[in-house]
């Protein structure tokens, strides 16, 4: 079968021999020379993607089989044969071409690239777990970025004007760990590489920004990384527009990302990349590792769309490198062309071979998610002419990477000199930049801007209180920015003091995300993870957090200070019905570790929620999710910012209670009204806007507020699950809602004074568990 393919050799002479016999002799001679110098093997290309320096089998006569084998050897022949069977968009005829490198000494590019490949191979083999194939194919891209293109300083990974790199195909993280190690990041030593995927190592199974210095964002869920990259590029565009002055460009850097076929298939990448094209983020450069392999096998099984045309439709510049395994110069040129396009993001589609160089596993799913194994690793070494042992790196490879890193340090010194000049010429902006961006601090007494209410003030929906708070914050915090998923008039999330963040107006702060909740969440997370001090918020209906739940979870895991603003928080949404009425949403979000969920009951609690969320974002880089009501709520006695920051407090005080009613959000007022009907009974009413904040209080405070020997009943227009931690009996809704006016829904499902009073009496008499679950409202 192998004899049906042609070998093309490149000679130092300008022309190939004229006759068939002369060609055969030349093949044999070149093979002998190539064997002596152990050249790198170049993978074949698939039909339909042949570059100018590759000749298809149908275009030239075949060399004799014996001559082919004498040149390639068994291992190379096996690799060529394996590559040849790769399907190309269901074409009936599958053609491939094998060509050998010119018989010259291995150059620095090749040696650096192969060093990356074999660090990945060796680490995955040692761990007996991981994904070697992607790093082997992506190595040329990574090499050019970390050894030539990127502006970065391994000695100061948080330098504000560094280029950003995101490995969206995070399963191939040994690429990134190898690059960080070679570039000189102390966070990834050779010992760390040898401890890949092991307990306590700095090289976990997917990149984690909170674990490994030099990692910008946590990736692994496919499509999330390239979406984060959009956020990083948006942050660069905004800060540059706000702070740069002629001759003093404080912010001027690129965002690079490598994404794979899986990233391109996940819906989140469509959302975020369409948004990036709309914004015209010219300093966003994405490499699409087009290797045609996923876990199931060849992507032809399920994925045949033209990704390039899709991105062109988004408004991206699309470039193609047809031979990404070895054609380093073409990748260099693509990067140069990408930088030349300043009004569009660029997608560089790079055709690579997964597991490049592996004689028996290249271009197959066998190289995707499993170690090559010792035998195949050795065969790959021979195939690529790599004469070094496991985890052995030539000194000139280190020299190449470290030289570029040193140039990054010099660029940072030049930037610092410019920063000194900037402080002299632009003192006001410089002071803001230092506080908000460099020091990442809040202004003193910023909380004073938050509105306050009294019980005598007319009640209104907490989404309207949220609007008041958000606009008060916007006036005193120029680093506060965000927007809604096409729901700004309903979420009440437009800032009045600024315009829309769009191409041509990057200095503005209202972000128009469109109907893209998942992409919105990922972009917002990146604004915080950029470590530039931006305080991001994003907004939607509470029920539609389901669309961006993956981004909310990653925000908590990766320590992003995103503020998730949600409204229409219960069945009181009303006529839109059960598709829009959150039942299990808020309780389920409370299950996410390190996410704080706050459901305010009035204006002061809303102000307290914003005080907490902003400080948690800026000071701790942690996310907060807030849920606000659509319907008007009365202002409560004893509510305040300070009490909200306790997580739970007494609304109706009682020194020695017989019963405690615990409410959240709109149900706190309901508990107050029910308690008033319990004449002669000693009832304490507790508002618990946040279980997580309350859980963090001292044991003495918690036991004093909720004594263990006093019966307690929770009331929340949500599933009763989870309330057993704080209460003995529960009033909630464990069924879907219905389409009707909001007040009718609340009444029919049991959220009225009569039902809460009746359940409270039952709790007082000793009944426990779910006393009302909304089932009485079904019809």
XYZ file of C-alpha atoms in Angstrom:
779
model
C 0.000 0.000 0.000
C 2.856 2.340 0.776
C 4.139 2.099 -2.760
C 1.127 4.053 -4.015
C 2.614 7.207 -2.488
C 5.463 9.313 -3.766
C 8.557 10.510 -1.967
C 9.729 13.994 -2.847
C 13.260 14.909 -1.773
C 14.815 18.362 -1.655
C 18.389 18.568 -2.868
C 20.867 21.428 -2.725
C 21.021 21.249 -6.542
C 18.450 23.343 -8.411
C 16.886 20.570 -10.495
C 15.777 16.977 -9.984
C 17.404 14.252 -12.224
C 15.708 14.075 -15.593
C 15.152 10.349 -16.025
C 13.415 7.781 -13.937
C 16.659 5.838 -13.354
C 18.462 9.004 -12.370
C 15.687 9.865 -9.941
C 15.883 6.411 -8.358
C 19.637 6.717 -7.930
C 19.239 10.146 -6.387
C 16.664 8.816 -3.944
C 19.068 6.115 -2.782
C 21.963 8.559 -2.434
C 19.909 11.078 -0.520
C 18.618 8.318 1.724
C 22.141 7.335 2.722
C 23.046 10.930 3.518
C 19.820 11.469 5.410
C 20.395 8.368 7.508
C 23.879 9.572 8.490
C 22.624 12.995 9.609
C 19.401 11.758 11.271
C 17.099 14.417 9.797
C 13.671 15.241 11.163
C 10.752 13.558 9.445
C 8.061 15.806 8.003
C 4.521 14.504 8.247
C 2.423 14.002 5.131
C -0.434 16.293 4.202
C -3.967 15.305 3.451
C -5.530 15.668 0.030
C -7.097 19.031 -0.536
C -4.589 20.815 1.691
C -1.358 20.481 -0.288
C 1.071 23.384 -0.085
C 3.221 24.579 -2.968
C 6.260 22.571 -1.937
C 4.444 19.243 -1.807
C 3.563 17.201 -4.826
C 0.490 14.927 -4.786
C 0.956 11.312 -5.788
C -1.034 11.839 -8.951
C 1.333 14.564 -10.164
C 4.595 12.599 -10.387
C 5.775 9.069 -11.167
C 6.371 6.847 -8.168
C 9.850 5.901 -7.045
C 10.552 2.203 -6.703
C 9.394 0.723 -3.421
C 12.869 -0.460 -2.521
C 14.259 3.019 -2.985
C 11.509 4.471 -0.803
C 12.189 2.052 1.984
C 15.933 2.637 1.826
C 15.339 6.350 2.362
C 12.571 6.299 4.950
C 13.283 3.231 6.996
C 10.532 1.120 8.528
C 9.525 3.703 11.107
C 9.070 6.524 8.621
C 7.204 4.256 6.257
C 4.848 3.285 9.033
C 4.238 6.931 9.901
C 3.531 7.790 6.285
C 1.176 4.857 5.929
C -0.648 5.793 9.126
C -1.053 9.377 7.984
C -2.233 8.279 4.569
C -5.357 6.598 5.900
C -6.663 9.787 7.490
C -9.997 10.611 5.856
C -10.267 14.033 4.253
C -13.885 15.205 4.393
C -15.109 11.868 3.093
C -13.114 12.089 -0.159
C -13.123 8.796 -2.012
C -9.440 8.938 -2.839
C -7.015 9.558 0.049
C -3.646 10.844 -1.051
C -0.576 11.660 1.015
C 2.936 12.760 0.328
C 6.036 12.131 2.375
C 9.048 14.377 2.060
C 12.329 14.277 3.925
C 14.207 17.283 5.244
C 17.344 18.383 3.430
C 20.364 16.541 4.747
C 21.755 19.361 6.881
C 22.504 19.798 10.547
C 19.446 20.163 12.762
C 18.725 23.881 13.171
C 17.824 25.679 16.389
C 14.127 25.917 15.484
C 13.845 22.153 15.079
C 15.782 21.428 18.241
C 13.656 23.789 20.340
C 10.450 22.398 18.886
C 11.497 18.804 19.473
C 12.518 19.641 23.040
C 8.944 20.749 23.680
C 7.581 17.605 22.082
C 9.678 15.214 24.092
C 9.154 16.947 27.420
C 5.461 16.343 26.778
C 6.002 12.744 25.701
C 8.220 11.961 28.697
C 5.995 13.638 31.288
C 2.849 11.917 30.058
C 4.640 8.578 29.936
C 5.975 9.005 33.463
C 2.533 9.940 34.783
C 0.940 7.191 32.694
C -1.787 9.742 32.107
C -2.356 12.735 29.892
C -2.558 14.012 26.341
C 0.740 13.933 24.407
C -0.618 14.350 20.884
C -1.685 17.990 21.000
C 1.620 19.303 22.414
C 3.529 17.342 19.772
C 1.530 19.037 17.019
C 1.316 22.489 18.612
C 4.998 22.683 19.553
C 6.011 24.952 16.620
C 3.321 27.479 17.575
C 4.313 27.435 21.222
C 7.984 27.781 20.355
C 7.454 30.865 18.228
C 5.296 32.519 20.850
C 7.494 31.920 23.878
C 10.900 32.122 22.213
C 10.278 34.895 19.662
C 6.983 36.743 19.743
C 5.602 37.214 23.227
C 6.421 40.223 25.382
C 6.778 38.651 28.816
C 9.081 38.504 31.801
C 9.256 35.210 33.721
C 10.662 37.114 36.697
C 7.505 39.222 36.941
C 4.566 37.255 35.594
C 2.077 39.968 36.609
C 3.712 42.835 34.713
C 0.712 44.808 33.566
C 1.846 45.181 29.939
C 2.796 41.560 29.341
C 1.354 39.652 26.406
C -1.271 37.138 27.472
C -1.307 33.489 26.427
C -4.232 31.102 26.860
C -4.113 27.397 26.045
C -7.769 26.841 25.262
C -7.159 23.175 24.451
C -6.104 22.758 28.063
C -5.837 18.980 27.922
C -2.577 19.573 26.063
C -1.181 21.435 29.064
C 2.231 19.775 28.858
C 2.805 22.199 25.981
C 2.315 25.144 28.317
C 4.265 23.632 31.203
C 7.165 22.855 28.894
C 7.129 26.411 27.547
C 7.006 27.950 31.014
C 9.895 25.760 32.125
C 12.038 26.514 29.096
C 11.310 30.236 29.341
C 12.519 30.336 32.930
C 9.380 30.518 35.073
C 10.406 29.306 38.519
C 6.930 27.845 39.043
C 7.697 24.970 36.651
C 10.986 23.229 37.390
C 12.157 20.023 35.777
C 11.043 18.203 38.913
C 7.577 19.707 38.414
C 7.504 18.340 34.886
C 8.426 14.937 36.250
C 5.534 15.209 38.713
C 2.939 15.920 36.027
C -0.572 15.137 37.251
C 0.644 14.053 40.678
C -0.608 15.132 44.111
C 0.712 18.533 45.131
C 2.532 19.253 41.875
C 2.534 22.573 40.027
C 1.703 20.719 36.828
C -1.891 19.538 37.231
C -3.876 17.749 34.532
C -5.210 21.014 33.116
C -3.767 24.536 33.453
C -4.805 26.211 36.722
C -4.016 29.896 37.212
C -4.313 29.621 40.991
C -1.818 26.746 41.087
C 0.912 27.614 38.591
C 2.482 31.042 38.155
C 2.482 32.038 34.498
C -0.938 30.535 33.772
C -3.374 33.362 32.983
C -6.662 31.469 33.182
C -7.851 28.011 34.134
C -8.708 25.963 31.047
C -9.969 22.476 30.392
C -13.670 22.831 29.593
C -13.285 23.227 25.848
C -14.123 26.608 24.369
C -13.788 28.363 27.720
C -10.187 29.363 27.117
C -10.648 31.083 23.775
C -13.647 32.854 25.307
C -11.469 33.993 28.203
C -8.991 35.260 25.624
C -11.715 37.506 24.238
C -12.108 38.989 27.720
C -8.375 39.528 28.081
C -8.272 41.315 24.735
C -11.281 43.426 25.720
C -9.492 44.453 28.921
C -6.445 45.511 26.884
C -8.586 47.564 24.521
C -10.398 49.306 27.376
C -7.351 50.142 29.461
C -5.422 51.346 26.421
C -8.263 53.678 25.474
C -8.531 55.057 29.004
C -4.878 55.521 29.905
C -2.665 55.717 26.813
C -1.317 59.096 25.795
C 0.779 60.022 22.740
C 4.256 58.612 23.215
C 3.229 56.963 26.478
C 1.363 53.740 25.767
C 1.045 52.112 29.166
C -1.125 49.340 27.736
C -0.021 47.847 24.438
C 0.041 44.075 24.350
C -1.398 41.096 22.490
C -3.545 38.179 23.582
C -2.641 34.822 22.024
C -4.597 31.616 22.332
C -4.351 28.100 20.935
C -7.658 26.305 20.434
C -8.460 22.896 19.025
C -11.287 21.191 17.192
C -13.166 20.645 20.447
C -13.035 24.348 21.274
C -14.449 25.154 17.861
C -17.349 22.754 18.382
C -18.419 23.951 21.821
C -21.128 26.599 21.678
C -19.383 28.997 24.044
C -16.665 29.672 21.471
C -19.294 30.739 18.944
C -20.764 33.232 21.419
C -17.499 34.787 22.540
C -15.808 34.814 19.133
C -18.808 36.444 17.469
C -18.640 39.103 20.190
C -14.897 39.575 19.582
C -15.490 40.099 15.874
C -18.244 42.592 16.633
C -15.869 44.522 18.887
C -13.037 44.433 16.344
C -10.421 43.321 18.877
C -7.368 43.639 16.661
C -4.878 42.483 19.290
C -6.493 39.083 19.703
C -4.672 36.338 17.767
C -6.074 32.810 17.928
C -4.351 29.724 16.550
C -6.702 26.959 15.488
C -4.860 23.641 15.846
C -6.636 21.960 12.972
C -5.475 18.371 13.477
C -8.785 16.687 12.698
C -8.767 14.351 15.709
C -10.938 14.178 18.848
C -11.537 11.396 21.344
C -13.999 9.582 19.104
C -11.594 9.602 16.167
C -11.441 11.740 13.052
C -13.565 14.862 13.205
C -15.274 13.853 9.938
C -17.560 11.775 12.145
C -19.367 14.878 13.361
C -17.620 18.082 12.330
C -17.430 19.109 8.680
C -18.182 22.828 8.718
C -15.762 25.403 7.309
C -14.417 27.031 10.468
C -12.569 29.682 8.499
C -15.697 30.895 6.762
C -17.538 30.930 10.070
C -14.921 33.196 11.602
C -14.889 35.405 8.541
C -18.621 35.807 9.043
C -17.929 36.835 12.638
C -15.702 39.623 11.312
C -12.300 37.995 11.894
C -9.298 37.959 9.593
C -8.604 34.307 8.750
C -5.174 33.040 7.725
C -4.087 29.489 6.916
C -0.808 27.677 7.461
C -1.082 24.465 5.489
C 1.973 22.745 6.998
C 2.097 23.518 10.695
C 4.308 20.632 11.738
C 7.533 22.003 10.288
C 6.912 25.168 8.304
C 7.959 27.578 11.017
C 8.483 30.446 8.609
C 4.866 30.287 7.457
C 3.671 30.515 11.049
C 6.020 33.467 11.575
C 4.563 35.205 8.550
C 1.010 34.511 9.707
C 1.743 36.136 13.064
C 3.224 39.142 11.291
C 0.150 39.416 9.068
C -2.121 39.066 12.084
C -0.411 41.975 13.823
C -0.711 44.076 10.690
C -4.506 43.808 10.880
C -5.477 46.238 13.637
C -9.258 46.381 13.292
C -10.094 42.668 13.424
C -9.121 39.701 15.555
C -7.224 37.055 13.616
C -7.725 33.310 13.406
C -4.660 31.446 12.151
C -5.769 28.042 10.989
C -2.752 25.761 11.348
C -2.885 22.277 9.854
C -0.984 19.979 12.199
C -0.638 16.278 12.860
C -1.613 15.116 16.313
C 1.245 13.118 17.804
C 3.575 14.352 15.049
C 6.623 12.125 14.706
C 5.103 9.045 16.294
C 5.481 6.229 13.710
C 2.427 4.251 14.828
C 0.152 6.730 16.621
C 0.454 10.028 14.740
C -2.772 11.304 13.174
C -4.960 9.045 15.285
C -6.972 9.279 18.475
C -4.423 6.904 20.032
C -2.166 9.954 20.458
C -4.924 12.095 21.929
C -5.578 11.030 25.489
C -3.126 8.265 26.371
C 0.651 7.938 26.812
C 2.666 6.898 23.780
C 4.384 4.237 25.874
C 8.098 3.525 26.206
C 8.492 1.669 22.911
C 6.646 4.257 20.860
C 8.496 7.087 22.562
C 11.790 5.479 21.569
C 10.570 4.978 18.019
C 9.510 8.626 17.904
C 12.951 9.698 19.078
C 14.493 7.789 16.207
C 11.925 9.143 13.786
C 12.665 12.754 14.707
C 16.386 12.253 15.193
C 16.217 13.180 18.895
C 19.342 11.727 20.491
C 18.590 12.831 24.056
C 17.300 10.856 26.988
C 14.113 11.312 28.998
C 13.666 14.871 30.284
C 17.009 15.862 28.735
C 17.122 19.312 27.150
C 20.084 20.663 25.159
C 21.621 23.782 26.644
C 21.157 25.770 23.439
C 17.386 25.265 23.771
C 17.434 26.865 27.202
C 19.661 29.619 25.831
C 17.200 30.389 23.038
C 14.193 30.674 25.329
C 16.014 32.527 28.105
C 17.480 35.043 25.666
C 13.995 36.029 24.588
C 12.823 36.152 28.206
C 15.701 38.526 28.952
C 14.534 40.803 26.167
C 11.132 40.832 27.867
C 12.748 41.966 31.091
C 14.436 44.775 29.177
C 11.103 45.817 27.689
C 9.652 45.947 31.176
C 12.507 48.229 32.277
C 11.763 50.536 29.369
C 8.096 50.482 30.325
C 8.933 51.410 33.914
C 10.963 54.367 32.689
C 7.978 55.473 30.603
C 5.764 55.035 33.656
C 7.934 57.519 35.569
C 7.473 60.048 32.793
C 3.744 59.342 32.712
C 3.389 60.107 36.422
C 4.996 63.496 35.876
C 2.950 64.464 32.819
C -0.413 62.848 33.713
C -0.568 62.915 37.536
C -4.342 62.464 37.853
C -4.602 59.522 35.471
C -1.376 58.088 36.883
C -2.808 58.118 40.415
C -5.928 56.337 39.181
C -3.869 53.814 37.212
C -1.674 53.078 40.215
C -4.603 52.593 42.595
C -6.991 50.727 40.334
C -4.671 48.801 38.011
C -1.268 48.336 39.613
C -2.109 48.229 43.334
C -5.631 46.889 42.778
C -7.064 48.841 45.690
C -10.431 50.492 46.298
C -10.727 54.190 47.108
C -11.056 55.014 50.788
C -14.634 55.407 51.999
C -16.026 54.233 48.674
C -18.930 52.582 50.520
C -20.257 56.022 51.429
C -21.574 56.301 47.894
C -24.014 53.409 48.392
C -27.638 54.463 48.994
C -29.443 53.846 52.287
C -33.161 53.469 53.016
C -35.414 53.468 56.068
C -38.543 51.411 56.816
C -40.552 54.560 56.151
C -39.262 54.877 52.600
C -41.531 53.494 49.921
C -40.606 49.952 49.001
C -39.583 48.949 45.515
C -38.199 45.949 43.694
C -34.672 45.033 44.692
C -33.705 45.118 40.999
C -34.418 48.864 41.197
C -32.342 49.150 44.362
C -29.651 47.293 42.416
C -29.833 49.923 39.696
C -29.324 52.647 42.297
C -26.333 50.863 43.796
C -24.754 50.050 40.459
C -24.909 53.646 39.293
C -23.615 54.946 42.602
C -20.625 52.602 42.296
C -20.006 53.551 38.670
C -19.471 57.170 39.687
C -16.690 56.402 42.188
C -15.078 53.294 40.654
C -13.812 53.892 37.105
C -12.629 50.258 37.018
C -16.224 48.994 37.375
C -17.527 47.750 34.010
C -19.904 45.170 32.603
C -23.276 44.622 31.084
C -26.217 42.377 30.409
C -27.169 39.590 28.027
C -29.619 41.778 26.095
C -31.673 42.380 29.263
C -30.368 45.733 30.463
C -33.824 47.377 30.669
C -35.113 44.431 32.727
C -31.976 43.851 34.799
C -31.596 47.599 35.333
C -27.853 47.322 34.735
C -26.973 50.268 32.483
C -24.524 52.774 33.948
C -25.707 56.297 33.261
C -22.300 57.941 33.601
C -20.708 56.102 30.676
C -21.472 54.962 27.146
C -21.205 51.659 25.317
C -17.976 49.669 25.066
C -17.730 49.182 21.304
C -15.205 49.451 18.510
C -14.317 53.122 18.420
C -15.423 53.681 22.010
C -13.322 51.246 24.040
C -12.987 53.734 26.892
C -16.686 53.345 27.753
C -17.885 50.737 30.257
C -21.352 49.465 29.326
C -20.750 46.119 27.619
C -23.454 44.957 25.203
C -23.019 41.187 25.323
C -26.070 40.256 23.293
C -27.980 37.056 23.984
C -24.861 35.111 24.900
C -24.955 34.233 28.612
C -22.219 31.585 28.523
C -19.818 33.689 26.479
C -20.666 36.712 28.630
C -19.695 34.832 31.792
C -16.356 33.691 30.365
C -15.490 37.144 29.027
C -16.379 38.735 32.367
C -14.272 36.219 34.277
C -11.254 37.124 32.167
C -11.680 40.829 32.910
C -10.990 39.974 36.543
C -8.365 37.289 35.946
C -6.377 39.779 33.869
C -5.163 41.152 37.230
C -5.595 44.731 36.048
C -7.979 45.628 38.838
C -11.100 45.688 36.677
C -14.249 44.854 38.645
C -16.526 43.093 36.133
C -20.236 42.429 36.381
C -22.612 40.647 34.048
C -26.369 40.301 34.216
C -29.276 38.100 33.169
C -32.452 36.590 34.617
C -31.805 34.242 37.513
C -33.132 31.254 35.573
C -30.704 31.872 32.703
C -27.675 31.375 34.896
C -28.217 27.798 33.741
C -26.867 28.919 30.363
C -23.618 30.138 31.909
C -23.325 27.752 34.814
C -19.993 26.427 33.507
C -18.572 29.960 33.565
C -19.918 30.575 37.073
C -18.286 27.378 38.301
C -14.968 28.259 36.668
C -15.185 31.744 38.212
C -15.322 30.129 41.641
C -12.629 27.571 40.870
C -10.193 29.948 39.191
C -10.696 32.836 41.613
C -12.293 35.331 39.263
C -13.891 38.354 40.875
C -16.948 38.420 38.637
C -20.162 39.889 40.023
C -23.119 37.964 38.595
C -26.198 40.205 38.750
C -29.510 38.401 38.278
C -33.116 39.528 38.496
C -36.581 37.954 38.348
C -35.576 35.607 41.130
C -38.710 33.506 41.805
C -42.176 32.442 40.690
C -43.142 36.081 41.227
C -41.854 36.550 37.658
C -45.460 35.698 36.886
C -46.934 35.430 33.419
C -43.798 34.183 31.645
C -44.412 30.910 33.422
C -42.247 28.004 34.562
C -39.656 28.359 31.778
C -38.676 31.688 33.342
C -39.412 30.975 37.006
C -36.348 29.750 38.931
C -37.165 27.028 41.430
C -33.970 25.039 41.967
C -31.583 27.671 40.572
C -30.552 29.552 43.717
C -30.239 26.456 45.953
C -28.152 24.735 43.303
C -25.818 27.707 42.931
C -25.245 27.612 46.679
C -23.637 24.199 46.157
C -20.713 25.678 44.180
C -17.687 26.036 46.488
C -16.279 29.572 46.890
C -19.279 31.198 45.216
C -21.174 33.596 47.466
C -24.905 33.783 46.725
C -26.833 36.794 48.071
C -30.600 37.284 47.885
C -31.366 40.721 49.345
C -34.705 41.575 50.969
C -34.721 45.378 50.674
C -32.679 48.436 49.718
C -30.165 48.274 52.542
C -29.503 44.594 51.978
C -28.987 45.348 48.294
C -26.408 47.988 49.203
C -24.783 45.467 51.535
C -24.695 42.904 48.744
C -22.861 45.331 46.462
C -20.468 46.335 49.237
C -19.597 42.694 49.757
C -19.391 41.822 46.057
C -17.169 44.750 45.089
C -14.735 44.208 47.943
C -14.663 40.461 47.374
C -13.915 41.075 43.709
C -11.212 43.679 44.185
C -9.540 42.443 47.353
C -9.942 38.677 47.123
C -10.668 38.028 43.438
C -13.675 35.871 44.231
C -17.129 35.772 42.576
C -20.510 36.777 43.955
C -23.946 35.963 42.570
C -26.846 38.263 43.497
C -30.557 37.566 42.917
C -33.001 40.475 42.885
C -36.781 40.620 42.828
C -39.050 41.888 40.105
C -41.824 42.775 42.552
C -41.773 45.634 45.078
C -40.699 44.810 48.655
C -41.088 46.843 51.830
C -37.956 48.087 53.572
C -37.219 46.200 56.779
C -36.445 47.239 60.341
C -32.804 46.666 61.346
C -31.595 46.148 57.781
C -28.242 47.738 57.025
C -25.039 47.202 55.099
C -23.352 46.055 58.303
C -26.016 43.473 59.131
C -26.032 42.192 55.562
C -22.307 41.560 55.874
C -23.077 39.119 58.697
C -25.027 36.914 56.293
C -27.995 36.699 58.700
C -29.370 38.932 61.429
C -32.508 39.697 63.468
C -35.158 41.685 61.658
C -37.716 41.189 64.443
C -35.752 40.950 67.664
C -36.691 38.535 70.424
C -34.435 37.853 73.407
C -35.783 34.414 74.308
C -37.681 33.091 71.278
C -40.030 30.124 71.186
C -39.852 30.001 67.390
C -37.525 31.414 64.763
C -38.673 32.169 61.204
C -35.859 32.440 58.634
C -36.536 34.156 55.342
C -34.541 35.274 52.331
C -35.277 37.941 49.770
C -38.950 38.637 49.187
C -39.996 36.074 51.809
C -38.503 37.984 54.751
C -41.382 40.448 54.702
C -43.776 37.514 54.552
C -42.192 36.084 57.717
C -42.563 39.448 59.433
C -46.277 39.553 58.619
C -46.807 35.960 59.756
C -44.989 36.615 63.050
C -47.284 39.557 63.779
C -50.270 37.190 63.655
C -48.784 34.870 66.253
C -50.152 36.821 69.206
C -48.710 35.830 72.537
C -45.895 33.812 70.933
C -42.264 34.835 71.172
C -41.102 34.788 67.578
C -37.777 35.930 66.194
C -37.587 36.758 62.479
C -34.200 36.334 60.834
C -33.215 37.568 57.407
C -30.535 35.381 55.824
C -29.449 37.102 52.606
C -26.426 34.814 52.300
C -25.866 31.329 53.687
C -22.191 31.486 52.721
C -21.486 34.740 54.556
C -23.396 33.540 57.626
C -21.510 30.247 57.578
C -18.256 32.200 57.868
C -19.300 33.981 61.090
C -18.083 32.963 64.529
C -19.671 29.948 66.180
C -20.824 32.123 69.041
C -22.698 34.493 66.733
C -24.313 31.645 64.796
C -25.454 29.802 67.914
C -26.749 32.996 69.478
C -28.797 33.916 66.412
C -30.058 30.372 65.749
C -30.012 28.479 69.091
C -30.042 24.727 68.643
C -32.881 24.132 71.119
C -35.363 26.504 69.466
C -37.549 25.272 66.573
C -36.742 27.046 63.339
C -38.635 27.254 60.038
C -37.272 28.504 56.712
C -39.393 30.270 54.123
C -38.036 30.697 50.591
C -39.700 30.661 47.187
C -37.313 27.957 46.008
C -36.641 24.264 46.510
C -36.492 23.226 50.139
C -33.248 21.279 49.617
C -30.375 22.538 51.730
C -32.336 24.281 54.448
C -31.798 21.408 56.872
C -28.479 23.027 57.796
C -30.244 25.962 59.435
C -33.866 25.008 60.074
C -36.046 22.136 61.298
C -39.057 22.757 59.072
C -39.325 24.216 55.588
C -41.762 26.175 53.446
C -40.758 26.229 49.792
C -41.666 25.089 46.305
C -40.503 21.721 44.996
C -42.628 21.810 41.852
C -42.500 23.898 38.685
C -44.380 27.194 38.657
C -47.199 28.347 36.394
C -48.137 31.168 34.060
C -50.197 33.737 35.943
C -49.702 37.152 37.539
C -46.829 37.084 40.029
C -49.013 37.724 43.060
C -51.345 34.922 42.037
C -48.448 32.497 41.663
C -47.114 33.342 45.117
C -50.545 32.896 46.675
C -51.423 29.641 44.901
C -48.085 28.036 45.732
C -48.353 28.838 49.424
C -46.374 32.050 49.825
C -49.076 33.923 51.688
C -49.512 34.924 55.329
C -52.196 32.316 56.047
C -50.064 29.379 54.889
C -46.852 30.580 56.527
C -48.742 31.249 59.784
C -50.288 27.765 59.678
C -46.932 26.105 59.006
C -45.318 28.134 61.787
C -47.918 26.840 64.237
C -47.166 23.280 63.141
C -43.441 23.852 63.569
C -44.004 25.293 67.011
C -45.956 22.149 67.927
C -43.031 19.937 66.941
C -43.537 19.096 63.248
C -40.378 18.941 61.166
C -39.363 18.590 57.525
C -41.179 19.981 54.495
C -44.431 21.525 55.685
C -45.339 23.171 52.373
C -43.791 22.391 48.988
C -46.101 24.191 46.567
C -47.861 21.041 45.401
C -51.177 22.526 46.496
C -50.825 24.997 43.646
C -50.737 22.457 40.828
C -53.818 22.228 38.653
